[in-house]
CSV table of C-alpha atoms in Angstrom, one decimal:
chain,number,residue,atom,x,y,z
A,77,UNK,CA,71.0,-106.1,11.5
A,78,UNK,CA,74.4,-106.5,13.2
A,79,UNK,CA,75.9,-109.8,14.4
A,80,UNK,CA,78.2,-108.3,17.0
A,81,UNK,CA,76.8,-108.6,20.6
A,82,UNK,CA,73.5,-110.1,19.4
A,83,UNK,CA,72.2,-113.6,20.1
A,84,UNK,CA,71.3,-116.1,17.4
A,85,UNK,CA,69.6,-119.5,17.7
A,86,UNK,CA,70.9,-122.2,15.4
A,87,UNK,CA,68.9,-125.4,15.1
A,88,UNK,CA,70.8,-128.4,13.9
A,89,UNK,CA,73.8,-126.4,15.2
A,90,UNK,CA,75.9,-129.4,16.4
A,91,UNK,CA,77.2,-130.3,12.9
A,92,UNK,CA,77.2,-129.5,9.2
A,93,UNK,CA,75.6,-126.3,8.0
A,94,UNK,CA,74.4,-125.3,11.5
A,95,UNK,CA,77.9,-125.7,13.0
A,96,UNK,CA,79.5,-123.7,10.3
A,97,UNK,CA,76.9,-120.9,10.8
A,98,UNK,CA,77.5,-120.9,14.5
A,99,UNK,CA,81.2,-120.5,14.0
A,100,UNK,CA,80.6,-117.6,11.6
A,101,UNK,CA,78.3,-115.9,14.2
A,102,UNK,CA,80.9,-116.1,16.9
A,103,UNK,CA,83.8,-115.1,14.7
A,104,UNK,CA,81.8,-111.9,14.0
A,105,UNK,CA,81.2,-111.1,17.6
A,106,UNK,CA,77.8,-112.7,18.1
A,107,UNK,CA,76.5,-115.2,20.6
A,108,UNK,CA,74.9,-118.6,19.8
A,109,UNK,CA,72.5,-121.0,21.3
A,110,UNK,CA,72.8,-124.4,19.6
A,111,UNK,CA,69.6,-126.4,19.5
A,112,UNK,CA,70.1,-130.1,18.5
A,113,UNK,CA,69.4,-133.6,19.5
A,114,UNK,CA,73.1,-134.5,19.3
A,115,UNK,CA,74.0,-133.8,22.9
A,116,UNK,CA,77.7,-134.7,22.9
A,117,UNK,CA,78.6,-132.9,19.7
A,118,UNK,CA,76.4,-129.9,20.7
A,119,UNK,CA,77.9,-129.5,24.1
A,120,UNK,CA,81.4,-129.8,22.8
A,121,UNK,CA,80.9,-127.1,20.1
A,122,UNK,CA,79.0,-124.8,22.5
A,123,UNK,CA,81.9,-125.0,24.9
A,124,UNK,CA,84.4,-124.3,22.1
A,125,UNK,CA,82.4,-121.2,21.0
A,126,UNK,CA,81.5,-119.9,24.4
A,127,UNK,CA,77.8,-120.5,23.5
A,128,UNK,CA,74.9,-122.4,25.0
A,129,UNK,CA,73.7,-125.9,24.0
A,130,UNK,CA,70.1,-126.9,24.6
A,131,UNK,CA,68.9,-130.4,23.7
A,132,UNK,CA,65.9,-129.7,21.4
A,133,UNK,CA,63.4,-131.7,19.4
A,134,UNK,CA,62.3,-128.9,17.0
A,135,UNK,CA,58.8,-130.4,16.8
A,136,UNK,CA,58.3,-129.9,20.6
A,137,UNK,CA,56.8,-126.7,21.8
A,138,UNK,CA,58.4,-127.2,25.3
A,139,UNK,CA,61.8,-127.7,23.8
A,140,UNK,CA,61.4,-124.7,21.5
A,141,UNK,CA,60.4,-122.5,24.4
A,142,UNK,CA,63.4,-123.6,26.4
A,143,UNK,CA,65.7,-122.7,23.5
A,144,UNK,CA,64.2,-119.2,23.2
A,145,UNK,CA,64.4,-118.7,27.0
A,146,UNK,CA,68.1,-119.7,26.9
A,147,UNK,CA,68.7,-117.2,24.1
A,148,UNK,CA,67.0,-114.3,25.9
A,149,UNK,CA,69.0,-115.0,29.0
A,150,UNK,CA,72.2,-114.4,27.0
A,151,UNK,CA,71.2,-111.0,25.6
A,152,UNK,CA,69.2,-109.6,22.7
A,153,UNK,CA,67.8,-112.4,20.5
A,154,UNK,CA,68.2,-111.1,16.9
A,155,UNK,CA,68.1,-114.2,14.7
A,156,UNK,CA,67.2,-117.8,14.1
A,157,UNK,CA,68.8,-120.1,11.6
A,158,UNK,CA,66.9,-123.3,11.0
A,159,UNK,CA,69.3,-126.1,9.9
A,160,UNK,CA,67.7,-129.1,11.6
A,161,UNK,CA,66.3,-131.7,9.2
A,162,UNK,CA,66.2,-135.3,7.9
A,163,UNK,CA,66.6,-136.7,4.4
A,164,UNK,CA,65.2,-140.2,4.0
A,165,UNK,CA,65.4,-142.0,0.6
A,166,UNK,CA,62.3,-144.0,0.0
A,167,UNK,CA,60.3,-144.5,-3.2
A,168,UNK,CA,56.5,-143.9,-3.3
A,169,UNK,CA,56.2,-147.6,-4.2
A,170,UNK,CA,59.2,-149.8,-3.7
A,171,UNK,CA,60.1,-153.5,-3.7
A,172,UNK,CA,58.6,-153.9,-0.3
A,173,UNK,CA,55.4,-152.0,-1.0
A,174,UNK,CA,54.2,-148.5,-0.5
A,175,UNK,CA,56.2,-145.7,1.1
A,176,UNK,CA,55.8,-146.1,4.9
A,177,UNK,CA,53.5,-143.4,6.0
A,178,UNK,CA,55.3,-142.8,9.3
A,179,UNK,CA,58.6,-142.0,7.4
A,180,UNK,CA,56.7,-139.4,5.3
A,181,UNK,CA,55.0,-137.9,8.4
A,182,UNK,CA,58.3,-137.8,10.4
A,183,UNK,CA,60.1,-136.0,7.5
A,184,UNK,CA,57.4,-133.4,7.2
A,185,UNK,CA,57.1,-133.0,10.9
A,186,UNK,CA,60.8,-132.3,11.4
A,187,UNK,CA,61.6,-130.4,8.2
A,188,UNK,CA,58.4,-128.3,8.0
A,189,UNK,CA,56.6,-128.3,11.3
A,190,UNK,CA,59.8,-128.1,13.2
A,191,UNK,CA,60.9,-125.1,11.1
A,192,UNK,CA,57.6,-123.4,11.7
A,193,UNK,CA,57.5,-124.2,15.4
A,194,UNK,CA,60.9,-122.7,16.0
A,195,UNK,CA,60.2,-119.7,13.8
A,196,UNK,CA,56.9,-118.8,15.5
A,197,UNK,CA,58.4,-119.0,19.0
A,198,UNK,CA,61.6,-117.0,18.1
A,199,UNK,CA,59.6,-114.4,16.2
A,200,UNK,CA,57.2,-113.9,19.2
A,201,UNK,CA,60.2,-113.2,21.4
A,202,UNK,CA,62.0,-111.0,18.9
A,203,UNK,CA,58.9,-108.9,18.3
A,204,UNK,CA,59.0,-107.8,21.9
A,205,UNK,CA,62.5,-106.4,21.7
A,206,UNK,CA,63.6,-102.9,20.7
A,207,UNK,CA,64.0,-102.3,17.0
A,208,UNK,CA,67.1,-101.0,15.1
A,209,UNK,CA,67.1,-97.6,13.4
A,210,UNK,CA,65.6,-99.4,10.3
A,211,UNK,CA,62.8,-100.7,12.5
A,212,UNK,CA,64.2,-104.2,12.3
A,213,UNK,CA,63.9,-106.6,15.3
A,214,UNK,CA,65.2,-109.8,13.9
A,215,UNK,CA,65.8,-112.2,11.0
A,216,UNK,CA,64.8,-115.8,10.4
A,217,UNK,CA,66.8,-118.0,7.9
A,218,UNK,CA,65.3,-121.3,7.0
A,219,UNK,CA,66.9,-124.1,5.0
A,220,UNK,CA,65.2,-125.7,2.1
A,221,UNK,CA,67.1,-127.7,-0.6
A,222,UNK,CA,67.4,-127.8,-4.4
A,223,UNK,CA,65.3,-130.9,-4.0
A,224,UNK,CA,62.4,-128.5,-3.4
A,225,UNK,CA,62.5,-127.8,-7.1
A,226,UNK,CA,64.4,-130.8,-8.6
A,227,UNK,CA,63.4,-133.7,-6.3
A,228,UNK,CA,64.9,-137.0,-7.3
A,229,UNK,CA,63.7,-140.6,-7.3
A,230,UNK,CA,63.2,-141.6,-3.6
A,231,UNK,CA,62.8,-138.0,-2.4
A,232,UNK,CA,59.0,-137.6,-2.3
A,233,UNK,CA,59.0,-137.0,1.5
A,234,UNK,CA,62.2,-134.8,1.6
A,235,UNK,CA,61.4,-132.8,-1.6
A,236,UNK,CA,57.9,-132.0,-0.6
A,237,UNK,CA,58.9,-131.0,2.9
A,238,UNK,CA,61.6,-128.7,1.5
A,239,UNK,CA,59.2,-127.3,-1.1
A,240,UNK,CA,56.8,-126.4,1.7
A,241,UNK,CA,59.6,-124.6,3.5
A,242,UNK,CA,60.2,-122.5,0.4
A,243,UNK,CA,56.5,-121.9,0.2
A,244,UNK,CA,56.4,-120.8,3.8
A,245,UNK,CA,59.0,-118.0,3.2
A,246,UNK,CA,56.9,-115.2,1.6
A,247,UNK,CA,53.8,-115.5,3.6
A,248,UNK,CA,55.8,-115.7,6.9
A,249,UNK,CA,57.8,-112.6,5.8
A,250,UNK,CA,54.6,-110.8,5.1
A,251,UNK,CA,53.1,-111.9,8.4
A,252,UNK,CA,56.1,-110.6,10.3
A,253,UNK,CA,56.7,-107.4,8.4
A,254,UNK,CA,54.7,-105.5,11.0
A,255,UNK,CA,57.0,-106.8,13.6
A,256,UNK,CA,60.2,-105.8,11.8
A,257,UNK,CA,61.3,-109.4,11.3
A,258,UNK,CA,62.7,-110.6,8.0
A,259,UNK,CA,62.3,-114.2,6.7
A,260,UNK,CA,64.7,-115.8,4.1
A,261,UNK,CA,65.4,-119.3,2.9
A,262,UNK,CA,68.5,-120.8,1.6
A,263,UNK,CA,68.2,-123.8,-0.8
A,264,UNK,CA,71.6,-125.6,-0.8
A,265,UNK,CA,72.7,-128.0,-3.5
A,266,UNK,CA,75.0,-130.9,-2.8
A,267,UNK,CA,77.0,-129.9,0.3
A,268,UNK,CA,79.6,-131.5,2.5
A,269,UNK,CA,77.3,-132.5,5.3
A,270,UNK,CA,78.0,-135.4,7.7
A,271,UNK,CA,75.7,-137.6,5.7
A,272,UNK,CA,77.6,-137.0,2.4
A,273,UNK,CA,81.0,-137.2,4.0
A,274,UNK,CA,80.2,-140.7,5.2
A,275,UNK,CA,79.9,-141.9,1.6
A,276,UNK,CA,82.9,-143.4,-0.3
A,277,UNK,CA,85.3,-140.8,-1.8
A,278,UNK,CA,84.5,-141.9,-5.3
A,279,UNK,CA,80.8,-141.2,-4.7
A,280,UNK,CA,81.6,-137.8,-3.3
A,281,UNK,CA,83.7,-137.0,-6.3
A,282,UNK,CA,81.0,-138.2,-8.7
A,283,UNK,CA,78.4,-136.0,-7.0
A,284,UNK,CA,80.8,-133.0,-7.1
A,285,UNK,CA,81.3,-133.4,-10.9
A,286,UNK,CA,77.5,-133.0,-11.4
A,287,UNK,CA,77.8,-129.3,-10.4
A,288,UNK,CA,78.5,-127.1,-13.4
A,289,UNK,CA,80.7,-124.6,-11.5
A,290,UNK,CA,82.5,-125.0,-9.3
A,291,UNK,CA,82.6,-128.8,-10.0
A,292,UNK,CA,82.7,-129.9,-6.4
A,293,UNK,CA,80.5,-130.3,-3.3
A,294,UNK,CA,79.5,-127.1,-1.5
A,295,UNK,CA,81.3,-126.3,1.8
A,296,UNK,CA,79.4,-125.5,5.0
A,297,UNK,CA,81.3,-122.2,5.3
A,298,UNK,CA,79.8,-121.1,2.0
A,299,UNK,CA,76.3,-121.6,3.4
A,300,UNK,CA,77.4,-119.6,6.5
A,301,UNK,CA,78.8,-116.8,4.3
A,302,UNK,CA,75.4,-116.4,2.6
A,303,UNK,CA,73.7,-116.5,6.0
A,304,UNK,CA,75.9,-113.6,7.1
A,305,UNK,CA,75.0,-111.6,4.0
A,306,UNK,CA,71.3,-112.2,4.7
A,307,UNK,CA,71.6,-111.1,8.3
A,308,UNK,CA,73.4,-107.9,7.4
A,309,UNK,CA,71.4,-106.9,4.3
A,310,UNK,CA,68.0,-105.5,5.4
A,311,UNK,CA,66.6,-105.6,1.9
A,312,UNK,CA,66.9,-109.4,1.7
A,313,UNK,CA,63.4,-110.6,2.7
A,314,UNK,CA,60.7,-113.0,1.5
A,315,UNK,CA,62.9,-115.0,-0.9
A,316,UNK,CA,64.5,-118.4,-1.4
A,317,UNK,CA,68.1,-118.3,-2.7
A,318,UNK,CA,69.5,-121.4,-4.4
A,319,UNK,CA,73.1,-122.0,-3.4
A,320,UNK,CA,74.0,-124.8,-5.8
A,321,UNK,CA,76.7,-123.9,-8.4
A,322,UNK,CA,74.0,-124.0,-11.1
A,323,UNK,CA,73.1,-127.6,-10.6
A,324,UNK,CA,69.8,-129.0,-11.8
A,325,UNK,CA,69.2,-132.4,-10.4
A,326,UNK,CA,68.5,-135.3,-12.7
A,327,UNK,CA,65.9,-138.0,-11.8
A,328,UNK,CA,68.5,-140.1,-10.1
């Protein structure tokens, strides 16, 4: 799979890991459709990159179809990178009682159902396009988290939703093998996302020191670098890759 001249959808593309991936795609000659609920940031970045922004709730079928249609209008849709997600911190039973069910449901709906929704719609469109010499028609990269394996206190909703994304990887790759579409998942550790960068510097430094090596927060362009490798290496399929500097999260 080549990046140059091909079109890639990036959900959560207005900031963080998604924005870094969008920049990487354009720097390598590709075209991007940014799908996000952050309208101002998304439109600004799309304008900078010469791409297209579509306001998208990833749990909405109508929004997802609009994103895919925008991508097809730009050229050959060859990939989807799912970076949209939420990360609440709520204990199963806290000082105020049980975990609010609506928070758990919203987290699973965005992180898991949203990932599946965008993947199924993009895969359907890619399966109708001409294949490469290897028989490949597209690639889907989903985003899990090390919390899928080392969920901390307060991460019941987040960790379970990301574990489900990791569990989705192999069966989806097997489903789509006949269509020539690969499916991979990246499980980042502690990265410099907007949420983390909003924390005090001393907190950021303390989190970085938890990483064995390199002892710092991951950078969004390092996520994008791995995404590039996945796109270009046709043998990468059906697997979740931890991108975490060898960290194993403690309970809290």
